[in-house]
PDB file of C-alpha atoms in Angstrom:
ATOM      1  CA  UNK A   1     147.727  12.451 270.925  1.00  0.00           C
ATOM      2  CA  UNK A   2     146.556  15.873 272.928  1.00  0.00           C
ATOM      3  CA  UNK A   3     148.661  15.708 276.475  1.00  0.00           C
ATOM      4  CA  UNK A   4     146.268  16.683 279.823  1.00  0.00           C
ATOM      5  CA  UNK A   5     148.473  19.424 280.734  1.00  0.00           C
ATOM      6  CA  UNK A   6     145.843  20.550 283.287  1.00  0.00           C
ATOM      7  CA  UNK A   7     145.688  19.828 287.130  1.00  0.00           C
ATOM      8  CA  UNK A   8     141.985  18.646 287.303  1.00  0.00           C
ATOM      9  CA  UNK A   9     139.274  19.620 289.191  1.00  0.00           C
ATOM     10  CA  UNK A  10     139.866  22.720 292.488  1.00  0.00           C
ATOM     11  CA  UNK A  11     143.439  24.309 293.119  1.00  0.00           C
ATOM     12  CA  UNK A  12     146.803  23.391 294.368  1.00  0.00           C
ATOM     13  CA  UNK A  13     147.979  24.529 297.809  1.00  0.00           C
ATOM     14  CA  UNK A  14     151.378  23.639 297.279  1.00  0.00           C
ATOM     15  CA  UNK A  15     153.773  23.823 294.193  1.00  0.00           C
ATOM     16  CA  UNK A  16     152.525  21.058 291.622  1.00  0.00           C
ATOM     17  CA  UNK A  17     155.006  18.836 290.587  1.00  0.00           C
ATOM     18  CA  UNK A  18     156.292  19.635 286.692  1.00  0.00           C
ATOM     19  CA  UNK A  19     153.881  17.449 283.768  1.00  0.00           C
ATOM     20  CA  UNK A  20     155.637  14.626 282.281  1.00  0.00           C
ATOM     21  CA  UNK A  21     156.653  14.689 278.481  1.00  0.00           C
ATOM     22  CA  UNK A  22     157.378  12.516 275.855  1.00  0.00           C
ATOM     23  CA  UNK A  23     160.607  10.051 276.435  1.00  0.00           C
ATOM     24  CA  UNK A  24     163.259  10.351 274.317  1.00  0.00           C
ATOM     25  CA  UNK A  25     165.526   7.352 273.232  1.00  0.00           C
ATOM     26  CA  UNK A  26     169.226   7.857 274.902  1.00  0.00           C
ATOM     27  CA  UNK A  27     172.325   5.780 276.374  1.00  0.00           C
ATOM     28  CA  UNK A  28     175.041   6.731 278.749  1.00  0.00           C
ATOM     29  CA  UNK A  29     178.298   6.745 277.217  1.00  0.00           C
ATOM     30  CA  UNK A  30     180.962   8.112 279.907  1.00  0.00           C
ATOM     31  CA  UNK A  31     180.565   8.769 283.661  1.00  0.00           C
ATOM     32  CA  UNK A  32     183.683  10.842 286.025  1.00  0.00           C
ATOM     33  CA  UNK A  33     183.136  11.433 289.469  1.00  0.00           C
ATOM     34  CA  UNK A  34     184.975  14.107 291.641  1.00  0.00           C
ATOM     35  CA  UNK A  35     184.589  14.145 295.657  1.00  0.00           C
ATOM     36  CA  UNK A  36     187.004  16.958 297.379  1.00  0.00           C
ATOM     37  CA  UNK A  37     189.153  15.484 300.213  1.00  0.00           C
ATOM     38  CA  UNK A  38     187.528  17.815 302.602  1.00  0.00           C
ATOM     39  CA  UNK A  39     185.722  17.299 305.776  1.00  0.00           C
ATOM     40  CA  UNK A  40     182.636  19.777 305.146  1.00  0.00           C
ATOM     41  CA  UNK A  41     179.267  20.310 307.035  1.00  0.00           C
ATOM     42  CA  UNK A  42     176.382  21.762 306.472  1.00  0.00           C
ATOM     43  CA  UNK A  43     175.513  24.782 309.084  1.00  0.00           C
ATOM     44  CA  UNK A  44     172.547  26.881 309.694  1.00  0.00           C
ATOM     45  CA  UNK A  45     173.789  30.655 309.785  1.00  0.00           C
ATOM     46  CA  UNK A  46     171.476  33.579 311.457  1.00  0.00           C
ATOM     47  CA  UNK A  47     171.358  36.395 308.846  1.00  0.00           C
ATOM     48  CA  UNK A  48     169.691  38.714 311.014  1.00  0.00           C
ATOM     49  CA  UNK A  49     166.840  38.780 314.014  1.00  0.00           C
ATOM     50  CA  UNK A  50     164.908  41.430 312.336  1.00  0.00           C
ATOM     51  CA  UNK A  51     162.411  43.817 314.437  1.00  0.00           C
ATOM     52  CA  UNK A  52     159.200  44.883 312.059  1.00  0.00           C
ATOM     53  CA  UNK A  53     156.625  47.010 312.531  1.00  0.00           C
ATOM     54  CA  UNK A  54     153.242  47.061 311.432  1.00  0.00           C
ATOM     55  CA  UNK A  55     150.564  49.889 311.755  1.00  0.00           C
ATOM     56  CA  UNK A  56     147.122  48.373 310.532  1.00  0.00           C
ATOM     57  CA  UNK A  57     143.204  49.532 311.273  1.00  0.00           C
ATOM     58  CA  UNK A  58     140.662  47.131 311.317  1.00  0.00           C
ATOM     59  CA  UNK A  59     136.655  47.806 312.072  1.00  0.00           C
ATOM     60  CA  UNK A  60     134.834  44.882 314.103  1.00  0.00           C
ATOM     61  CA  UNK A  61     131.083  44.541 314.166  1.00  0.00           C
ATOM     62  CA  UNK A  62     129.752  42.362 316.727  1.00  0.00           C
ATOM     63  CA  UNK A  63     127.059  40.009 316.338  1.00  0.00           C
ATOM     64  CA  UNK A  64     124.638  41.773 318.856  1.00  0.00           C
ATOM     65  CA  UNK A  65     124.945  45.135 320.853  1.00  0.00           C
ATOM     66  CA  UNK A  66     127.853  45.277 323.779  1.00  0.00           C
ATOM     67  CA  UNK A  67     127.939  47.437 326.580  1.00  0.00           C
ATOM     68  CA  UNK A  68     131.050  47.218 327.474  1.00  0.00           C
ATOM     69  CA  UNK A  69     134.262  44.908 326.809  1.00  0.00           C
ATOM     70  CA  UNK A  70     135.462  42.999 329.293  1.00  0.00           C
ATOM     71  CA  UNK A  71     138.584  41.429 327.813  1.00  0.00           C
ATOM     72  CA  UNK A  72     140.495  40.536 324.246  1.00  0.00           C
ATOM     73  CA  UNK A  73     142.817  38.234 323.875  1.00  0.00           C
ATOM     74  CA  UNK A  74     144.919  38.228 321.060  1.00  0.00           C
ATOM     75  CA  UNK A  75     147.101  35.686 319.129  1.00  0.00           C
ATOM     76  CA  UNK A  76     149.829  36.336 316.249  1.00  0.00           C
ATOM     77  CA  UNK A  77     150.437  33.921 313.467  1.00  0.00           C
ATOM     78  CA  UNK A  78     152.132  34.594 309.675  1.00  0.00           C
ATOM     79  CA  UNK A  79     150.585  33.239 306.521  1.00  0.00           C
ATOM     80  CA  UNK A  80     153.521  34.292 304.686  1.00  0.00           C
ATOM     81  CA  UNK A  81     157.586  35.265 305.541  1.00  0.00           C
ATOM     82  CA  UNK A  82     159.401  35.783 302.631  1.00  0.00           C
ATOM     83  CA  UNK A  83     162.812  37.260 301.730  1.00  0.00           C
ATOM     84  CA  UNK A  84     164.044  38.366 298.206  1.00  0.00           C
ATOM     85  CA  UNK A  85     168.000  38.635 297.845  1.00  0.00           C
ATOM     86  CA  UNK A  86     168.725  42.018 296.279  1.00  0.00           C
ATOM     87  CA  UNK A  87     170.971  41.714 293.415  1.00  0.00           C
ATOM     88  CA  UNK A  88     174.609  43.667 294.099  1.00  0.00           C
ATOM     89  CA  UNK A  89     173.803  43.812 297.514  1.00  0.00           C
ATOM     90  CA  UNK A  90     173.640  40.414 299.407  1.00  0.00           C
ATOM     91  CA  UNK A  91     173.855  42.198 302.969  1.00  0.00           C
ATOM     92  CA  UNK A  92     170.384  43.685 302.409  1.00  0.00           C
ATOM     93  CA  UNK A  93     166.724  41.412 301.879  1.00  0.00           C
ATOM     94  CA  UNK A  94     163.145  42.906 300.736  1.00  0.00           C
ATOM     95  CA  UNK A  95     161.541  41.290 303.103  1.00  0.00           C
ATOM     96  CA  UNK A  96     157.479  40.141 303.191  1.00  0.00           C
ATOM     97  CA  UNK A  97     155.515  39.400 305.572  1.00  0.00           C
ATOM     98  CA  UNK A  98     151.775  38.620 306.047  1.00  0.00           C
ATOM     99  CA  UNK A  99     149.982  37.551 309.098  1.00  0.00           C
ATOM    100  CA  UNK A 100     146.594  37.612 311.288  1.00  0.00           C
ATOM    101  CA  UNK A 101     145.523  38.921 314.530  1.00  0.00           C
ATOM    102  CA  UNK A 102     143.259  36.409 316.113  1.00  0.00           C
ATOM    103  CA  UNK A 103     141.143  37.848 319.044  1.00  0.00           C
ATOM    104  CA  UNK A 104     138.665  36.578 321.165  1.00  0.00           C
ATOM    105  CA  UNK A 105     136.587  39.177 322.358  1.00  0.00           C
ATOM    106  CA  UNK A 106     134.944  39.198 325.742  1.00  0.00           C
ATOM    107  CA  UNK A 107     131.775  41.575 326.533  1.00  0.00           C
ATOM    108  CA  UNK A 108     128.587  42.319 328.060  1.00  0.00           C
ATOM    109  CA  UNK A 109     124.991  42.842 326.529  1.00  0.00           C
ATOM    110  CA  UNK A 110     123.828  44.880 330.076  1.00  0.00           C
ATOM    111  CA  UNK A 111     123.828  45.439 333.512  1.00  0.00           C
ATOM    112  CA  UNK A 112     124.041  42.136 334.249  1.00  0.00           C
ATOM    113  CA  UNK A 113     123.818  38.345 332.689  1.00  0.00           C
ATOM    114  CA  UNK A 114     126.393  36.047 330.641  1.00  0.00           C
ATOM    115  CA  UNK A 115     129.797  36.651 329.235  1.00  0.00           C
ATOM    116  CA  UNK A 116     129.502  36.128 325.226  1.00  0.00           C
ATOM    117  CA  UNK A 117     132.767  35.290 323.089  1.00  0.00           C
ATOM    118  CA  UNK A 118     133.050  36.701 319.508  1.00  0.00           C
ATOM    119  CA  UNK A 119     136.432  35.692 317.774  1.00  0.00           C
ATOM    120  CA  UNK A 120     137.643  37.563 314.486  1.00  0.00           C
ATOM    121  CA  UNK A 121     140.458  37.185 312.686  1.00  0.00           C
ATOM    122  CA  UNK A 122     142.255  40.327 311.276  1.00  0.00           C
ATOM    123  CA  UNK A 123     144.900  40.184 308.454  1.00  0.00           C
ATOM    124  CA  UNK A 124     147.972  42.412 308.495  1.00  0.00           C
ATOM    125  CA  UNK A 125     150.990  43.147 305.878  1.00  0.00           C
ATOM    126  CA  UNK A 126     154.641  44.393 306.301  1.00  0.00           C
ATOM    127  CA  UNK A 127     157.056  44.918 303.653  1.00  0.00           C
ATOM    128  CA  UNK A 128     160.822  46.745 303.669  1.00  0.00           C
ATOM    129  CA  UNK A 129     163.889  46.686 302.702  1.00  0.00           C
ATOM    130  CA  UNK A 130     165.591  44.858 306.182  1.00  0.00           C
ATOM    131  CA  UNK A 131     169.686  45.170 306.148  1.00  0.00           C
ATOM    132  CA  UNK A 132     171.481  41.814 307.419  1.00  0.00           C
ATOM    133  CA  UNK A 133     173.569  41.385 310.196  1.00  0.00           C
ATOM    134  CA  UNK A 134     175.529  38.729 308.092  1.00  0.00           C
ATOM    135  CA  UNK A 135     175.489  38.773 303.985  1.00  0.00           C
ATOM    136  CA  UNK A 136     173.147  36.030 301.962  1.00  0.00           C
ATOM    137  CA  UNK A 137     174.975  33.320 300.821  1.00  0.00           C
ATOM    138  CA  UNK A 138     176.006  32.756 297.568  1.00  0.00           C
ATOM    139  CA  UNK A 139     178.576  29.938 297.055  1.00  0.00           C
ATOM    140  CA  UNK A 140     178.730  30.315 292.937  1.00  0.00           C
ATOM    141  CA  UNK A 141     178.713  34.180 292.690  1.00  0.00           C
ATOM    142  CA  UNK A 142     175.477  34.330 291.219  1.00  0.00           C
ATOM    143  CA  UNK A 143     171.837  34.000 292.193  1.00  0.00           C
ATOM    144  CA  UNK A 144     170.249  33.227 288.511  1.00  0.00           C
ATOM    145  CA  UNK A 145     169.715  30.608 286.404  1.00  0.00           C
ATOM    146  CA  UNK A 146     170.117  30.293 282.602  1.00  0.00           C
ATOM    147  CA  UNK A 147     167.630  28.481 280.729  1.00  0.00           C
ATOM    148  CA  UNK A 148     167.146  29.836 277.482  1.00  0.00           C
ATOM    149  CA  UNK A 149     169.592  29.115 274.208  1.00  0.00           C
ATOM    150  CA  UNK A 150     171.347  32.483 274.456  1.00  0.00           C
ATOM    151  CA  UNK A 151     174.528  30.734 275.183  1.00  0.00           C
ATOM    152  CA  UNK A 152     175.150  29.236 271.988  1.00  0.00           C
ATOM    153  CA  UNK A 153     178.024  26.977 269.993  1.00  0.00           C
ATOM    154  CA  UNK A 154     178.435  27.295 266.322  1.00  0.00           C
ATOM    155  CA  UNK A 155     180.319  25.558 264.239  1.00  0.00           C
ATOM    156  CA  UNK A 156     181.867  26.878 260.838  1.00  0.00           C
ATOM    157  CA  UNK A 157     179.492  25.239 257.709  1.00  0.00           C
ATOM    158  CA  UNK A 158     181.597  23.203 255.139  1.00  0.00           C
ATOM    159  CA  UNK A 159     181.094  26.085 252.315  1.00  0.00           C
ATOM    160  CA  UNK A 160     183.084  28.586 254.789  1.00  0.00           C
ATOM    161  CA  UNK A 161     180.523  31.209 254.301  1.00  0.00           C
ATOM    162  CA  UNK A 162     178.630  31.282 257.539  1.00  0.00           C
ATOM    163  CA  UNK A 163     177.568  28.988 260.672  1.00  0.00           C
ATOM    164  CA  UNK A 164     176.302  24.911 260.172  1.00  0.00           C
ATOM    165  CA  UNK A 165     172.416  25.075 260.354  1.00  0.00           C
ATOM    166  CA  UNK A 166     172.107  21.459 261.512  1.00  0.00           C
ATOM    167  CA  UNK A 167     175.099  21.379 263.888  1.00  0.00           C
ATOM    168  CA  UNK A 168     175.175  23.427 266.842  1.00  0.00           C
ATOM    169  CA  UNK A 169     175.470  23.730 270.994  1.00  0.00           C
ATOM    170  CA  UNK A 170     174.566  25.217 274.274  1.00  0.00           C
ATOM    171  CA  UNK A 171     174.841  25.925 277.299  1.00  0.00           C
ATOM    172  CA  UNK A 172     172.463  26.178 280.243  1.00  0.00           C
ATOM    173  CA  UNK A 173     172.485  25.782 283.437  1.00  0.00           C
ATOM    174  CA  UNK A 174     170.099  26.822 286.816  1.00  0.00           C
ATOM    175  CA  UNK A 175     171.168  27.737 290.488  1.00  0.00           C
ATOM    176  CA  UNK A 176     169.238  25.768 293.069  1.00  0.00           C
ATOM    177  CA  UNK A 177     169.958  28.886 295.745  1.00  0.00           C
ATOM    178  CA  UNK A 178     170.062  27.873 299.784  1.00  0.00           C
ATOM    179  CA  UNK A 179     166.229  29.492 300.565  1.00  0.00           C
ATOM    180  CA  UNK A 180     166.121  31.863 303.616  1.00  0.00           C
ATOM    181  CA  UNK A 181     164.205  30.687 306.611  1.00  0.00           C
ATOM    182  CA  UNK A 182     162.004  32.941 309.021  1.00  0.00           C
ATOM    183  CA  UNK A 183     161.058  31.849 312.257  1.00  0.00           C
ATOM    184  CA  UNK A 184     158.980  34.058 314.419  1.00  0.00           C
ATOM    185  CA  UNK A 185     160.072  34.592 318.096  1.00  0.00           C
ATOM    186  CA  UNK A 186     157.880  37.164 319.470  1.00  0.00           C
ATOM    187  CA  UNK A 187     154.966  39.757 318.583  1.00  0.00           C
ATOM    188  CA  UNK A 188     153.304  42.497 320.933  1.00  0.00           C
ATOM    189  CA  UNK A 189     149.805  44.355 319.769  1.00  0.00           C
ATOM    190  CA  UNK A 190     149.806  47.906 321.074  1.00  0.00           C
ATOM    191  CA  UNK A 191     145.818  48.995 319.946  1.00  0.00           C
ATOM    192  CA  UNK A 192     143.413  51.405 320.891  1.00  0.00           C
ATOM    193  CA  UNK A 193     139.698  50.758 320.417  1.00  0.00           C
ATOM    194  CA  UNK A 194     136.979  52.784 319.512  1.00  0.00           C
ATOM    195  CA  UNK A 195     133.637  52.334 320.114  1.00  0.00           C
ATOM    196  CA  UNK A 196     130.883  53.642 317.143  1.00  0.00           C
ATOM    197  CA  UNK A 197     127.152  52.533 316.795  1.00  0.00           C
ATOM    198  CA  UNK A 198     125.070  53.269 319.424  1.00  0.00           C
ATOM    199  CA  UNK A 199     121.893  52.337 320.019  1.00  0.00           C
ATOM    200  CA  UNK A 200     119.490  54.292 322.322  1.00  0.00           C
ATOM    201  CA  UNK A 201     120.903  52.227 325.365  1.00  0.00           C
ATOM    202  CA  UNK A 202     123.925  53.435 325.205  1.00  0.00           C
ATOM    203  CA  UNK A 203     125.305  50.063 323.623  1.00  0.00           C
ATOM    204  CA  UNK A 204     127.712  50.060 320.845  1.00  0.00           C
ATOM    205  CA  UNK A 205     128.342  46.938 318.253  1.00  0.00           C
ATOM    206  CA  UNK A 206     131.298  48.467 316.056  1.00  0.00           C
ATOM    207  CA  UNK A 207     134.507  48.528 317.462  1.00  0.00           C
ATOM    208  CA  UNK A 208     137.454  50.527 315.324  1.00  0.00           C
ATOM    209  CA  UNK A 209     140.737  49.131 315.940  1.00  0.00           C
ATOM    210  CA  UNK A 210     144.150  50.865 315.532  1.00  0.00           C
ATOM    211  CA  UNK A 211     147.203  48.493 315.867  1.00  0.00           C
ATOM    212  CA  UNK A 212     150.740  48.578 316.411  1.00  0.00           C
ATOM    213  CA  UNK A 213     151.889  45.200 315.490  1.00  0.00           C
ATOM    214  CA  UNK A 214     155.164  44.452 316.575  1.00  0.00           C
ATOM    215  CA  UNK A 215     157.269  41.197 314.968  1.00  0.00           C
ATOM    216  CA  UNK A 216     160.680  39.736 315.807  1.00  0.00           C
ATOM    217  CA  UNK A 217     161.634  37.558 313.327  1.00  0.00           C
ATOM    218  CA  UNK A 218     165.092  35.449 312.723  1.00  0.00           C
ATOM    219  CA  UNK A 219     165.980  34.949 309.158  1.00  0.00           C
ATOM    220  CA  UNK A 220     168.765  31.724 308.993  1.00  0.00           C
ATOM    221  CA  UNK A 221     170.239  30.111 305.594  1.00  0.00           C
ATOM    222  CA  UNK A 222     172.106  26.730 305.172  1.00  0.00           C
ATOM    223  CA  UNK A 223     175.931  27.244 304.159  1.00  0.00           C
ATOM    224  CA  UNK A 224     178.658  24.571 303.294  1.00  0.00           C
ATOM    225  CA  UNK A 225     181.307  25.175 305.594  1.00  0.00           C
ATOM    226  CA  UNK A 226     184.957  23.265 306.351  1.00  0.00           C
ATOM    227  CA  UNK A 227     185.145  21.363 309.637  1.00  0.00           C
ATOM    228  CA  UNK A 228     188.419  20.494 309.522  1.00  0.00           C
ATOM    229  CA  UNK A 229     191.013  20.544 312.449  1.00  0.00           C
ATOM    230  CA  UNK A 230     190.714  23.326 314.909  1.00  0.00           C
ATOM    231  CA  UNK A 231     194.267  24.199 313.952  1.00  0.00           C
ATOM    232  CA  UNK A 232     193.983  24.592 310.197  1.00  0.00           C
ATOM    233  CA  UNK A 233     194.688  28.416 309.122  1.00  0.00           C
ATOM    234  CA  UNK A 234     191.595  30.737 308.321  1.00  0.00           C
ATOM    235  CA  UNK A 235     192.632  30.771 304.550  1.00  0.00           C
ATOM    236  CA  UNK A 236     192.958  27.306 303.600  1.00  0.00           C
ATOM    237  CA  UNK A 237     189.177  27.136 305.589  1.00  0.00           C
ATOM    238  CA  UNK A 238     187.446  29.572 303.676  1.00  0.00           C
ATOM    239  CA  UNK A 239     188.894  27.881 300.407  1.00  0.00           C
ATOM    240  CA  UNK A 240     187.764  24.583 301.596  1.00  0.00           C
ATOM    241  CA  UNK A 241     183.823  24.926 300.459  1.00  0.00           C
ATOM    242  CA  UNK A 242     185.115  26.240 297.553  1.00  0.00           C
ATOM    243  CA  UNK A 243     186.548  23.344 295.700  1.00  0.00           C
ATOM    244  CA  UNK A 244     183.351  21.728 294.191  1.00  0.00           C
ATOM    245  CA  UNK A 245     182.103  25.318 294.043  1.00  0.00           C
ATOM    246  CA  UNK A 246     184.805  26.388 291.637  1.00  0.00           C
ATOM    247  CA  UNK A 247     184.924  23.321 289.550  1.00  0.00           C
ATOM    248  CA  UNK A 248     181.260  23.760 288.577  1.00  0.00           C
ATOM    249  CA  UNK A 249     181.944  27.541 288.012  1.00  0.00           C
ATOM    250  CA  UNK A 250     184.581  26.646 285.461  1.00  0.00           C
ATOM    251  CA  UNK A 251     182.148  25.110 283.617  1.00  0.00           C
ATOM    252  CA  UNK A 252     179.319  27.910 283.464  1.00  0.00           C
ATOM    253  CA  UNK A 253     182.488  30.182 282.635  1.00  0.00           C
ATOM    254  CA  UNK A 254     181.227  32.471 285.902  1.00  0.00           C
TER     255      UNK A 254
END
């Protein structure tokens, strides 16, 4: 029977969850359970309070003809904050970010009458390389998963001359890696506006905007960390996390 492997009707807006398969017949046969004797907590660290920069132009059309501008107000919000770990070097992040400038825009048709409001939204991008203040955390060494049979067991076939063709192994394994966190804590707009479009009473209804968007943004992580007694040396602390850590490396061979 044909599986519906598709997601129906419109588009996802988060991360659908993985299509279910055929179920396989299987039993348990042995279970061992290892808990470290350690008192360990789960902190939030601050990897870095980064300060970005964005230089963007925008050009605004109002709906009707302004004579002048009275006042814009503007609000900053991201649509996206991500940060990429750069293999070899956890103390540095590419980091991107999207966002919008929201601004309400206050003018004047002429000499004298109402106020009118026009609000636009105007979408920005920053992306660099952004150097840590403390390294990305890695508690197995490694930052990828592996998925594929390219760690492989074989077993000698009974003639002697070459490897069993119905008996074999692997191993695989994947790295569910801590994800970095970005908060925003504060954004300044430095613009300058030019007016273009006149009509023949002096009244404009394009406005070119150049920006200078300013972010400060904190990038944290979650790390495993011993809380033992206050008097317990710095060595035997930093090996504390460890433990589990190391037994499940023994068994990736990493």
């Amino acid at each position: 029977m044909k599986k519906n492997t598709g997601c129906g009707f419109g588009g996802h807006h988060g991360c659908p969850p993985q299509p279910s398969g055929d179920k396989a017949k299987s039993k348990s046969l042995f279970t061992e359970t290892y808990v470290p004797d350690l008192d360990l907590e789960e902190v939030t660290v601050v990897l870095g309070d980064v300060f970005l920069q964005s230089l963007t132009e925008a050009e605004i059309y109002l709906p009707t003809y302004a004579r002048a501008i009275k006042n814009i107000e503007k609000n900053v919000s991201l649509t996206q904050c991500k940060a990429i770990p750069i293999p070899g070097f956890p103390e540095y992040v590419k980091l991107f970010v999207e966002g919008i400038v929201h601004k309400n825009i206050q003018y004047v048709e002429g000499s004298y009458g109402v106020v009118k409001d026009y609000s636009v939204d105007i979408p920005f991008k920053a992306y660099d390389r952004v150097r840590l203040a403390n390294p990305v955390n890695k508690p197995f060494g490694i930052d990828f998963s592996i998925k594929e049979n390219v760690l492989q067991r074989r077993e000698l076939a009974k003639d002697g001359m070459g490897a069993s063709r119905c008996e074999f192994g692997s191993l695989t394994f994947e790295i569910n890696n801590e994800p970095i966190n970005c908060k925003l804590l504060a954004s300044a707009v430095n613009q300058w506006d030019i007016t273009e479009n006149f009509d023949n009473w002096g009244r404009f209804n394009k406005i070119t905007e150049k920006m200078d968007i300013n972010l400060l943004i904190k990038l944290t992580q979650k790390k495993q960390e011993f809380a033992g007694d206050a008097n317990t040396g710095e060595g035997e602390a930093q090996q504390g996390p460890e433990a589990v850590f190391n037994r499940f490396r023994n068994i990736i061979q990493q």
